[in-house]
mmCIF file of C-alpha atoms and ligand atoms in Angstrom:
data_model
loop_
_atom_site.group_PDB
_atom_site.id
_atom_site.type_symbol
_atom_site.label_atom_id
_atom_site.label_comp_id
_atom_site.label_asym_id
_atom_site.label_seq_id
_atom_site.Cartn_x
_atom_site.Cartn_y
_atom_site.Cartn_z
ATOM 1 C CA MET G 1 -1.099 95.038 -120.095
ATOM 2 C CA LYS G 2 -3.367 98.055 -119.683
ATOM 3 C CA HIS G 3 -4.528 99.776 -122.853
ATOM 4 C CA ALA G 4 -5.051 103.532 -123.094
ATOM 5 C CA LEU G 5 -7.021 105.161 -125.886
ATOM 6 C CA VAL G 6 -6.002 108.717 -126.761
ATOM 7 C CA THR G 7 -7.858 110.688 -129.427
ATOM 8 C CA GLY G 8 -6.070 113.605 -131.057
ATOM 9 C CA ALA G 9 -2.869 111.699 -130.292
ATOM 10 C CA SER G 10 -0.690 113.703 -132.685
ATOM 11 C CA GLY G 11 -1.757 117.022 -131.185
ATOM 12 C CA LEU G 12 -0.191 118.960 -128.335
ATOM 13 C CA VAL G 13 -2.095 117.380 -125.446
ATOM 14 C CA GLY G 14 -2.682 113.997 -127.062
ATOM 15 C CA SER G 15 0.977 113.426 -127.906
ATOM 16 C CA GLU G 16 2.004 114.406 -124.373
ATOM 17 C CA ALA G 17 -0.577 111.932 -123.020
ATOM 18 C CA VAL G 18 0.826 109.168 -125.236
ATOM 19 C CA VAL G 19 4.329 109.706 -123.853
ATOM 20 C CA TYR G 20 3.074 110.100 -120.272
ATOM 21 C CA PHE G 21 1.068 106.884 -120.202
ATOM 22 C CA ASP G 22 3.690 104.987 -122.221
ATOM 23 C CA ARG G 23 6.219 105.890 -119.496
ATOM 24 C CA LEU G 24 3.758 104.549 -116.905
ATOM 25 C CA GLY G 25 3.822 101.186 -118.719
ATOM 26 C CA TRP G 26 0.536 101.375 -120.609
ATOM 27 C CA LYS G 27 0.135 100.295 -124.218
ATOM 28 C CA VAL G 28 -1.183 103.459 -125.821
ATOM 29 C CA HIS G 29 -3.410 103.537 -128.884
ATOM 30 C CA GLY G 30 -3.678 106.895 -130.570
ATOM 31 C CA VAL G 31 -6.340 108.102 -132.973
ATOM 32 C CA ASP G 32 -5.527 111.037 -135.248
ATOM 33 C CA ASN G 33 -6.089 111.807 -138.907
ATOM 34 C CA ASN G 34 -3.944 114.979 -139.024
ATOM 35 C CA MET G 35 -7.064 117.089 -139.431
ATOM 36 C CA ARG G 36 -5.075 119.913 -137.817
ATOM 37 C CA ARG G 37 -3.233 120.311 -141.103
ATOM 38 C CA SER G 38 -6.529 120.790 -142.896
ATOM 39 C CA PHE G 39 -7.502 123.407 -140.294
ATOM 40 C CA PHE G 40 -4.289 125.435 -140.169
ATOM 41 C CA GLY G 41 -2.258 124.543 -143.272
ATOM 42 C CA ALA G 42 1.420 123.576 -143.145
ATOM 43 C CA ASP G 43 1.932 125.198 -139.705
ATOM 44 C CA GLY G 44 -0.635 122.779 -138.298
ATOM 45 C CA ASP G 45 0.854 119.593 -139.725
ATOM 46 C CA THR G 46 1.177 117.063 -136.903
ATOM 47 C CA THR G 47 3.222 114.491 -138.843
ATOM 48 C CA PRO G 48 6.436 115.311 -136.919
ATOM 49 C CA ASN G 49 4.630 114.545 -133.650
ATOM 50 C CA LEU G 50 3.399 111.217 -134.951
ATOM 51 C CA GLN G 51 6.886 110.309 -136.149
ATOM 52 C CA ARG G 52 8.322 111.273 -132.760
ATOM 53 C CA LEU G 53 5.821 109.043 -130.955
ATOM 54 C CA GLN G 54 6.554 106.120 -133.261
ATOM 55 C CA ARG G 55 10.286 106.629 -132.678
ATOM 56 C CA THR G 56 10.218 107.060 -128.918
ATOM 57 C CA CYS G 57 7.287 104.983 -127.630
ATOM 58 C CA ALA G 58 7.960 101.360 -128.558
ATOM 59 C CA ARG G 59 4.462 100.129 -127.710
ATOM 60 C CA TYR G 60 2.613 102.993 -129.402
ATOM 61 C CA GLU G 61 -0.010 101.985 -131.973
ATOM 62 C CA HIS G 62 -1.448 104.622 -134.273
ATOM 63 C CA HIS G 63 -4.903 104.554 -135.848
ATOM 64 C CA ASP G 64 -5.376 106.957 -138.730
ATOM 65 C CA LEU G 65 -9.074 107.291 -138.081
ATOM 66 C CA ASP G 66 -11.575 110.128 -138.284
ATOM 67 C CA ILE G 67 -13.438 110.208 -134.968
ATOM 68 C CA ARG G 68 -16.598 111.197 -136.826
ATOM 69 C CA ARG G 69 -16.742 107.664 -138.231
ATOM 70 C CA ARG G 70 -18.909 106.205 -135.510
ATOM 71 C CA ASP G 71 -18.750 102.554 -136.519
ATOM 72 C CA ASP G 72 -14.972 102.523 -136.861
ATOM 73 C CA LEU G 73 -14.540 104.272 -133.530
ATOM 74 C CA THR G 74 -16.918 101.843 -131.836
ATOM 75 C CA ASP G 75 -15.053 98.878 -133.361
ATOM 76 C CA LEU G 76 -11.802 100.214 -131.981
ATOM 77 C CA VAL G 77 -13.250 100.623 -128.477
ATOM 78 C CA LYS G 78 -14.679 97.103 -128.741
ATOM 79 C CA ARG G 79 -11.309 95.661 -129.698
ATOM 80 C CA LEU G 80 -9.325 97.533 -127.051
ATOM 81 C CA ARG G 81 -11.690 97.773 -124.057
ATOM 82 C CA PRO G 82 -9.337 100.505 -122.853
ATOM 83 C CA GLY G 83 -8.513 101.111 -119.198
ATOM 84 C CA ILE G 84 -8.586 104.863 -119.778
ATOM 85 C CA VAL G 85 -9.978 107.085 -122.536
ATOM 86 C CA ILE G 86 -8.379 110.508 -123.048
ATOM 87 C CA HIS G 87 -10.363 112.513 -125.552
ATOM 88 C CA CYS G 88 -8.312 115.362 -127.037
ATOM 89 C CA ALA G 89 -9.262 115.344 -130.725
ATOM 90 C CA ALA G 90 -10.937 118.602 -131.655
ATOM 91 C CA GLN G 91 -11.338 121.532 -133.928
ATOM 92 C CA PRO G 92 -9.612 123.800 -131.394
ATOM 93 C CA SER G 93 -9.926 127.368 -132.706
ATOM 94 C CA HIS G 94 -12.804 129.702 -131.916
ATOM 95 C CA ASP G 95 -12.006 131.943 -134.882
ATOM 96 C CA LEU G 96 -11.891 129.077 -137.370
ATOM 97 C CA ALA G 97 -15.195 127.602 -136.211
ATOM 98 C CA ARG G 98 -17.227 130.215 -138.087
ATOM 99 C CA ASP G 99 -15.723 129.059 -141.395
ATOM 100 C CA ARG G 100 -15.890 125.331 -140.663
ATOM 101 C CA VAL G 101 -19.249 125.204 -138.921
ATOM 102 C CA PHE G 102 -20.179 121.596 -139.587
ATOM 103 C CA ASP G 103 -16.653 120.226 -139.134
ATOM 104 C CA ASP G 104 -16.475 122.071 -135.833
ATOM 105 C CA PHE G 105 -19.740 120.713 -134.468
ATOM 106 C CA GLU G 106 -19.378 117.213 -135.833
ATOM 107 C CA ILE G 107 -15.843 116.809 -134.472
ATOM 108 C CA ASN G 108 -16.255 118.608 -131.167
ATOM 109 C CA ALA G 109 -19.778 117.628 -130.172
ATOM 110 C CA LEU G 110 -21.065 114.729 -132.257
ATOM 111 C CA ALA G 111 -17.865 112.685 -132.218
ATOM 112 C CA THR G 112 -17.700 113.110 -128.430
ATOM 113 C CA LEU G 113 -21.156 111.576 -128.288
ATOM 114 C CA ASN G 114 -19.919 108.738 -130.519
ATOM 115 C CA LEU G 115 -17.114 108.015 -128.095
ATOM 116 C CA LEU G 116 -19.256 108.307 -124.958
ATOM 117 C CA GLU G 117 -21.849 105.959 -126.362
ATOM 118 C CA ALA G 118 -19.222 103.391 -127.379
ATOM 119 C CA CYS G 119 -17.785 103.561 -123.857
ATOM 120 C CA ARG G 120 -21.191 103.256 -122.217
ATOM 121 C CA HIS G 121 -21.801 99.968 -123.998
ATOM 122 C CA LEU G 122 -18.301 98.545 -124.011
ATOM 123 C CA CYS G 123 -16.309 99.883 -121.023
ATOM 124 C CA ARG G 124 -18.582 101.919 -118.810
ATOM 125 C CA ASP G 125 -16.307 101.778 -115.740
ATOM 126 C CA THR G 126 -13.363 103.168 -117.668
ATOM 127 C CA PRO G 127 -12.250 106.669 -116.639
ATOM 128 C CA PHE G 128 -13.258 109.041 -119.430
ATOM 129 C CA VAL G 129 -11.171 112.202 -119.609
ATOM 130 C CA PHE G 130 -12.500 114.995 -121.788
ATOM 131 C CA MET G 131 -10.456 118.017 -122.769
ATOM 132 C CA SER G 132 -12.917 120.839 -122.451
ATOM 133 C CA THR G 133 -12.100 124.529 -122.553
ATOM 134 C CA ASN G 134 -12.662 127.773 -120.689
ATOM 135 C CA LYS G 135 -14.628 128.919 -123.768
ATOM 136 C CA VAL G 136 -17.605 126.988 -122.328
ATOM 137 C CA TYR G 137 -17.964 130.101 -120.131
ATOM 138 C CA GLY G 138 -18.172 132.234 -123.247
ATOM 139 C CA ASP G 139 -17.304 135.834 -122.455
ATOM 140 C CA ALA G 140 -18.887 135.702 -118.983
ATOM 141 C CA PRO G 141 -15.400 135.915 -117.378
ATOM 142 C CA ASN G 142 -15.184 139.415 -118.915
ATOM 143 C CA GLU G 143 -17.819 140.544 -116.408
ATOM 144 C CA ILE G 144 -15.231 140.263 -113.632
ATOM 145 C CA PRO G 145 -14.074 143.852 -112.980
ATOM 146 C CA VAL G 146 -10.509 144.542 -114.047
ATOM 147 C CA VAL G 147 -8.103 147.421 -113.656
ATOM 148 C CA GLU G 148 -5.568 148.508 -116.230
ATOM 149 C CA GLN G 149 -1.944 148.223 -115.222
ATOM 150 C CA ALA G 150 1.157 149.141 -117.189
ATOM 151 C CA THR G 151 1.457 145.795 -118.983
ATOM 152 C CA ARG G 152 -1.684 143.827 -118.128
ATOM 153 C CA TRP G 153 -5.317 143.845 -117.106
ATOM 154 C CA GLU G 154 -5.678 142.699 -113.515
ATOM 155 C CA TYR G 155 -8.699 141.599 -111.478
ATOM 156 C CA ALA G 156 -9.933 144.555 -109.442
ATOM 157 C CA ARG G 157 -11.436 142.687 -106.471
ATOM 158 C CA PRO G 158 -9.407 140.688 -103.967
ATOM 159 C CA GLU G 159 -11.948 137.836 -104.088
ATOM 160 C CA ASP G 160 -11.094 137.243 -107.750
ATOM 161 C CA TRP G 161 -7.357 136.895 -107.091
ATOM 162 C CA HIS G 162 -7.332 133.102 -107.610
ATOM 163 C CA GLY G 163 -9.210 133.402 -110.884
ATOM 164 C CA VAL G 164 -12.332 131.920 -112.440
ATOM 165 C CA THR G 165 -14.095 129.086 -110.628
ATOM 166 C CA GLU G 166 -16.342 126.338 -111.987
ATOM 167 C CA ASP G 167 -19.329 128.366 -110.735
ATOM 168 C CA CYS G 168 -18.992 130.787 -113.630
ATOM 169 C CA ARG G 169 -22.169 130.435 -115.676
ATOM 170 C CA ILE G 170 -22.039 128.831 -119.104
ATOM 171 C CA ASP G 171 -25.267 130.185 -120.602
ATOM 172 C CA ARG G 172 -26.400 133.677 -121.638
ATOM 173 C CA THR G 173 -22.924 134.501 -122.862
ATOM 174 C CA LEU G 174 -21.120 134.808 -126.225
ATOM 175 C CA HIS G 175 -19.180 131.604 -126.850
ATOM 176 C CA SER G 176 -18.144 131.564 -130.518
ATOM 177 C CA LEU G 177 -19.348 128.483 -132.360
ATOM 178 C CA PHE G 178 -16.300 126.651 -131.057
ATOM 179 C CA GLY G 179 -17.266 127.436 -127.454
ATOM 180 C CA ALA G 180 -20.812 126.282 -128.184
ATOM 181 C CA SER G 181 -19.754 122.962 -129.696
ATOM 182 C CA LYS G 182 -17.346 122.347 -126.818
ATOM 183 C CA ALA G 183 -20.045 123.292 -124.292
ATOM 184 C CA ALA G 184 -22.372 120.759 -125.937
ATOM 185 C CA ALA G 185 -19.696 118.094 -125.561
ATOM 186 C CA ASP G 186 -18.906 119.179 -121.987
ATOM 187 C CA LEU G 187 -22.579 118.803 -121.011
ATOM 188 C CA LEU G 188 -22.782 115.402 -122.685
ATOM 189 C CA VAL G 189 -19.693 114.200 -120.833
ATOM 190 C CA GLN G 190 -21.197 115.397 -117.555
ATOM 191 C CA GLU G 191 -24.512 113.778 -118.400
ATOM 192 C CA TYR G 192 -22.968 110.380 -119.102
ATOM 193 C CA GLY G 193 -21.326 110.735 -115.700
ATOM 194 C CA ARG G 194 -24.484 111.720 -113.869
ATOM 195 C CA TYR G 195 -27.132 109.782 -115.763
ATOM 196 C CA PHE G 196 -25.159 106.578 -116.390
ATOM 197 C CA ASP G 197 -22.871 106.865 -113.369
ATOM 198 C CA MET G 198 -19.773 106.722 -115.528
ATOM 199 C CA PRO G 199 -16.433 108.079 -114.259
ATOM 200 C CA THR G 200 -16.185 111.134 -116.496
ATOM 201 C CA VAL G 201 -14.287 114.364 -116.095
ATOM 202 C CA CYS G 202 -14.242 117.633 -118.034
ATOM 203 C CA PHE G 203 -11.036 119.607 -117.753
ATOM 204 C CA ARG G 204 -11.817 123.206 -118.694
ATOM 205 C CA ALA G 205 -8.440 124.486 -119.741
ATOM 206 C CA GLY G 206 -7.094 127.935 -120.364
ATOM 207 C CA CYS G 207 -3.992 128.081 -122.552
ATOM 208 C CA ILE G 208 -2.134 124.809 -122.860
ATOM 209 C CA THR G 209 1.410 124.905 -124.052
ATOM 210 C CA GLY G 210 4.496 122.878 -124.817
ATOM 211 C CA ALA G 211 7.215 122.522 -127.395
ATOM 212 C CA ASN G 212 5.229 119.982 -129.425
ATOM 213 C CA HIS G 213 2.467 122.310 -130.495
ATOM 214 C CA ALA G 214 2.080 122.627 -134.265
ATOM 215 C CA ALA G 215 1.439 126.285 -133.554
ATOM 216 C CA ALA G 216 -0.565 128.483 -135.923
ATOM 217 C CA GLU G 217 -1.720 132.076 -135.643
ATOM 218 C CA LEU G 218 -5.246 130.956 -134.805
ATOM 219 C CA HIS G 219 -4.234 128.444 -132.156
ATOM 220 C CA GLY G 220 -1.340 128.032 -129.712
ATOM 221 C CA PHE G 221 -0.543 131.400 -128.109
ATOM 222 C CA LEU G 222 2.947 130.944 -126.627
ATOM 223 C CA ALA G 223 4.142 128.360 -129.129
ATOM 224 C CA TYR G 224 3.096 130.579 -132.028
ATOM 225 C CA LEU G 225 4.726 133.628 -130.503
ATOM 226 C CA ALA G 226 7.915 131.605 -130.004
ATOM 227 C CA ARG G 227 7.711 130.528 -133.650
ATOM 228 C CA CYS G 228 7.491 134.184 -134.707
ATOM 229 C CA PHE G 229 10.641 134.991 -132.740
ATOM 230 C CA ARG G 230 12.472 131.912 -134.021
ATOM 231 C CA GLU G 231 11.536 132.497 -137.662
ATOM 232 C CA ASN G 232 11.485 136.293 -137.479
ATOM 233 C CA ARG G 233 7.831 136.493 -138.491
ATOM 234 C CA PRO G 234 5.636 139.502 -137.712
ATOM 235 C CA TYR G 235 3.187 138.992 -134.838
ATOM 236 C CA ARG G 236 -0.301 140.470 -134.652
ATOM 237 C CA ILE G 237 -1.974 141.524 -131.399
ATOM 238 C CA PHE G 238 -5.758 141.624 -131.509
ATOM 239 C CA GLY G 239 -7.273 144.266 -129.216
ATOM 240 C CA TYR G 240 -7.215 144.983 -125.465
ATOM 241 C CA LYS G 241 -3.943 146.938 -125.992
ATOM 242 C CA GLY G 242 -2.070 143.638 -125.837
ATOM 243 C CA LYS G 243 -2.667 143.550 -122.091
ATOM 244 C CA GLN G 244 -4.966 140.512 -122.158
ATOM 245 C CA VAL G 245 -3.859 137.899 -119.635
ATOM 246 C CA ARG G 246 -3.692 134.122 -120.065
ATOM 247 C CA ASP G 247 -2.652 131.437 -117.631
ATOM 248 C CA ASN G 248 -0.525 128.779 -119.256
ATOM 249 C CA ILE G 249 -0.261 125.149 -118.293
ATOM 250 C CA HIS G 250 2.310 122.805 -119.742
ATOM 251 C CA ALA G 251 0.723 119.726 -121.334
ATOM 252 C CA TYR G 252 2.828 117.580 -118.986
ATOM 253 C CA ASP G 253 1.028 118.964 -115.928
ATOM 254 C CA LEU G 254 -2.296 118.340 -117.605
ATOM 255 C CA CYS G 255 -1.375 114.690 -118.177
ATOM 256 C CA ALA G 256 -0.435 114.390 -114.510
ATOM 257 C CA ALA G 257 -3.973 115.611 -113.754
ATOM 258 C CA PHE G 258 -5.409 112.931 -116.080
ATOM 259 C CA ALA G 259 -3.405 110.282 -114.250
ATOM 260 C CA ALA G 260 -4.509 111.593 -110.840
ATOM 261 C CA PHE G 261 -8.143 111.404 -111.930
ATOM 262 C CA ALA G 262 -7.667 107.889 -113.324
ATOM 263 C CA GLU G 263 -6.284 106.744 -109.944
ATOM 264 C CA ALA G 264 -9.397 107.952 -108.115
ATOM 265 C CA PRO G 265 -12.131 108.484 -110.695
ATOM 266 C CA GLN G 266 -15.524 109.943 -109.819
ATOM 267 C CA PRO G 267 -18.618 110.498 -111.970
ATOM 268 C CA ALA G 268 -19.393 113.813 -113.656
ATOM 269 C CA ARG G 269 -16.450 115.850 -112.434
ATOM 270 C CA VAL G 270 -15.746 119.320 -113.825
ATOM 271 C CA TYR G 271 -12.535 121.201 -113.129
ATOM 272 C CA ASN G 272 -10.940 124.394 -114.289
ATOM 273 C CA ILE G 273 -7.340 123.660 -115.084
ATOM 274 C CA GLY G 274 -4.575 125.941 -116.216
ATOM 275 C CA GLY G 275 -1.379 127.543 -115.129
ATOM 276 C CA GLY G 276 -3.090 129.511 -112.375
ATOM 277 C CA ARG G 277 -1.909 132.886 -111.211
ATOM 278 C CA GLY G 278 1.744 131.824 -111.046
ATOM 279 C CA ASN G 279 1.809 130.988 -114.759
ATOM 280 C CA SER G 280 -0.212 133.955 -115.953
ATOM 281 C CA ILE G 281 1.171 136.473 -118.417
ATOM 282 C CA SER G 282 -0.121 139.151 -120.776
ATOM 283 C CA VAL G 283 0.634 139.284 -124.501
ATOM 284 C CA LEU G 284 2.845 142.360 -124.017
ATOM 285 C CA GLU G 285 4.745 140.693 -121.188
ATOM 286 C CA ALA G 286 5.224 137.523 -123.244
ATOM 287 C CA ILE G 287 6.617 139.515 -126.177
ATOM 288 C CA GLU G 288 9.002 141.260 -123.805
ATOM 289 C CA ARG G 289 10.185 137.994 -122.247
ATOM 290 C CA PHE G 290 10.752 136.275 -125.604
ATOM 291 C CA GLY G 291 12.612 139.407 -126.761
ATOM 292 C CA GLU G 292 15.031 138.949 -123.862
ATOM 293 C CA LEU G 293 15.426 135.211 -124.368
ATOM 294 C CA PHE G 294 15.900 135.334 -128.140
ATOM 295 C CA ASP G 295 17.811 138.583 -127.843
ATOM 296 C CA ARG G 296 15.941 140.163 -130.728
ATOM 297 C CA ARG G 297 12.900 142.215 -131.573
ATOM 298 C CA ILE G 298 10.246 141.232 -134.098
ATOM 299 C CA GLN G 299 7.695 143.304 -135.931
ATOM 300 C CA VAL G 300 4.535 143.550 -133.812
ATOM 301 C CA ASP G 301 1.360 144.844 -135.474
ATOM 302 C CA TYR G 302 -1.571 145.978 -133.415
ATOM 303 C CA VAL G 303 -5.094 145.327 -134.715
ATOM 304 C CA ASP G 304 -7.504 147.479 -132.727
ATOM 305 C CA ASP G 305 -10.209 144.837 -132.786
ATOM 306 C CA ALA G 306 -10.322 142.096 -130.148
ATOM 307 C CA ARG G 307 -11.266 138.596 -131.264
ATOM 308 C CA ARG G 308 -15.006 138.189 -130.677
ATOM 309 C CA GLY G 309 -15.669 136.900 -127.183
ATOM 310 C CA ASP G 310 -11.959 136.905 -126.325
ATOM 311 C CA HIS G 311 -11.187 136.959 -122.617
ATOM 312 C CA ILE G 312 -9.631 140.124 -121.166
ATOM 313 C CA CYS G 313 -8.073 138.446 -118.155
ATOM 314 C CA TYR G 314 -8.429 134.713 -117.658
ATOM 315 C CA ILE G 315 -6.776 132.904 -114.780
ATOM 316 C CA SER G 316 -7.982 129.412 -113.839
ATOM 317 C CA ASP G 317 -8.824 128.897 -110.194
ATOM 318 C CA LEU G 318 -7.146 125.546 -109.518
ATOM 319 C CA ARG G 319 -8.353 125.078 -105.985
ATOM 320 C CA ALA G 320 -11.211 122.635 -106.713
ATOM 321 C CA PHE G 321 -8.924 120.157 -108.448
ATOM 322 C CA GLU G 322 -6.170 120.646 -105.862
ATOM 323 C CA ARG G 323 -8.670 119.989 -103.079
ATOM 324 C CA ASP G 324 -10.024 116.775 -104.639
ATOM 325 C CA TYR G 325 -6.635 115.520 -105.876
ATOM 326 C CA PRO G 326 -4.124 116.815 -103.310
ATOM 327 C CA GLY G 327 -1.291 114.724 -104.792
ATOM 328 C CA TRP G 328 -1.327 116.891 -107.921
ATOM 329 C CA ARG G 329 0.659 120.097 -108.127
ATOM 330 C CA LEU G 330 1.790 122.221 -111.054
ATOM 331 C CA GLU G 331 5.405 121.346 -111.778
ATOM 332 C CA VAL G 332 6.325 123.302 -114.892
ATOM 333 C CA SER G 333 6.805 126.996 -114.161
ATOM 334 C CA LEU G 334 6.246 129.727 -116.718
ATOM 335 C CA GLU G 335 9.973 130.422 -116.724
ATOM 336 C CA ARG G 336 10.705 126.785 -117.636
ATOM 337 C CA ILE G 337 8.099 126.962 -120.404
ATOM 338 C CA PHE G 338 9.735 130.093 -121.838
ATOM 339 C CA SER G 339 13.266 128.739 -121.563
ATOM 340 C CA ALA G 340 12.292 125.515 -123.346
ATOM 341 C CA PHE G 341 10.871 127.513 -126.256
ATOM 342 C CA ALA G 342 14.008 129.572 -126.532
ATOM 343 C CA SER G 343 16.520 126.714 -126.295
HETATM 344 N N1 NAD F 1 -4.194 124.176 -126.693
HETATM 345 C C1 NAD F 1 -4.934 124.919 -125.911
HETATM 346 O O1 NAD F 1 -4.520 126.016 -125.539
HETATM 347 C C2 NAD F 1 -6.273 124.429 -125.436
HETATM 348 C C3 NAD F 1 -6.964 125.205 -124.489
HETATM 349 C C4 NAD F 1 -8.170 124.743 -123.992
HETATM 350 C C5 NAD F 1 -8.682 123.547 -124.435
HETATM 351 N N2 NAD F 1 -8.008 122.808 -125.352
HETATM 352 C C6 NAD F 1 -8.593 121.540 -125.782
HETATM 353 O O2 NAD F 1 -7.660 120.502 -125.587
HETATM 354 C C7 NAD F 1 -7.804 119.535 -126.613
HETATM 355 C C8 NAD F 1 -6.470 119.304 -127.266
HETATM 356 O O3 NAD F 1 -5.973 120.530 -127.748
HETATM 357 P P1 NAD F 1 -4.593 120.600 -128.517
HETATM 358 O O4 NAD F 1 -4.020 121.928 -128.250
HETATM 359 O O5 NAD F 1 -3.796 119.379 -128.221
HETATM 360 O O6 NAD F 1 -5.115 120.579 -130.005
HETATM 361 P P2 NAD F 1 -4.367 120.005 -131.282
HETATM 362 O O7 NAD F 1 -5.021 120.609 -132.466
HETATM 363 O O8 NAD F 1 -2.885 120.148 -131.126
HETATM 364 O O9 NAD F 1 -4.728 118.458 -131.214
HETATM 365 C C9 NAD F 1 -5.957 117.940 -131.635
HETATM 366 C C10 NAD F 1 -5.686 116.781 -132.564
HETATM 367 O O10 NAD F 1 -6.940 116.235 -132.969
HETATM 368 C C11 NAD F 1 -6.811 115.796 -134.302
HETATM 369 N N3 NAD F 1 -8.126 115.734 -134.915
HETATM 370 C C12 NAD F 1 -8.931 116.770 -135.234
HETATM 371 N N4 NAD F 1 -10.051 116.325 -135.810
HETATM 372 C C13 NAD F 1 -9.947 114.965 -135.855
HETATM 373 C C14 NAD F 1 -10.808 113.942 -136.342
HETATM 374 N N5 NAD F 1 -11.983 114.231 -136.926
HETATM 375 N N6 NAD F 1 -10.412 112.672 -136.213
HETATM 376 C C15 NAD F 1 -9.210 112.364 -135.644
HETATM 377 N N7 NAD F 1 -8.363 113.298 -135.164
HETATM 378 C C16 NAD F 1 -8.734 114.587 -135.278
HETATM 379 C C17 NAD F 1 -5.906 116.852 -134.961
HETATM 380 O O11 NAD F 1 -5.267 116.374 -136.117
HETATM 381 C C18 NAD F 1 -4.929 117.179 -133.840
HETATM 382 O O12 NAD F 1 -3.722 116.440 -133.938
HETATM 383 C C19 NAD F 1 -8.887 120.075 -127.554
HETATM 384 O O13 NAD F 1 -10.093 119.484 -127.197
HETATM 385 C C20 NAD F 1 -8.919 121.549 -127.256
HETATM 386 O O14 NAD F 1 -10.193 122.106 -127.495
HETATM 387 C C21 NAD F 1 -6.815 123.220 -125.858
#
């Protein structure tokens, strides 16, 4: 039986990957120490996800391990010799990074190095999937000219219609410490691909979503907004008049991309991945849509101060991945994502 190793297995993406590869017949080993609870408090507790995986995936094996513990992580890789590594464990918030500087760097960058090095010595031909982020571009995407529309900022030039490509520069831009630690990891993952000829890929995601997000104000845009509507909590908009645009990809579609890469792995690949133009929405538009679906209004407070380095309009250009992996297509529409939150 093939063994998959998923880090951050109780999180949004990790838990989706566990289910996805379990359904494909793999024995999935997940690593997670519920650090998300320490980051975001009770809202971030991932215990329900772990319990769901243990209930629904008969072969699932959980390892309550901190990925910063290099020797333990290496021992696990040695024991499993996995057929795929999906690395999703992270400190995922750019705002929180400034208060948890060392946790952020040690989890996002150093622990990625731990895992890469274990794989180099123990399973170097194994596809290595790294969940990177569009924050590796820092605020460079904000240099793309935009025009203000009634409910959103929109790219001004026709050539930007498909969104941000992998050619966007990653240096000389404001990242947040989170973006910097993820960029360090992204470069390391690429380097192990190029220098050691390992099959590595960085998926630079925009907003990832799904019902299993332990959503908190600082992380998980749509899931947190849905939580506010469900629990009648006030919601705060930070800057840009609420017209900032995000493209949203369901974690299921991301896992399908992991599987496509694993079928035909290549060294040192980098792809932007997200919901693309079809799944893009502004904060104002999302509030409006949830208002219709939940049939209620919530208190919305506007803070006239954008989060530092926050993107004004970010749409992932999916064409590079679609060209290299033509069997992959986005399946989960924005409307399906919204309906699932409201049901
Ligand atoms: N959710 C998004 O919108 C988004 C967007 C772009 C990139 N990403 C990236 O995708 C990946 C997954 O994101 P997510 O939304 O699933 O995050 P998540 O917080 O839901 O999942 C991450 C998991 O990692 C675990 N973890 C954290 N530190 C750990 C440690 N030291 N040892 C073991 N486990 C640890 C957490 O407990 C959590 O369950 C991250 O790398 C994130 O940066 C996410």
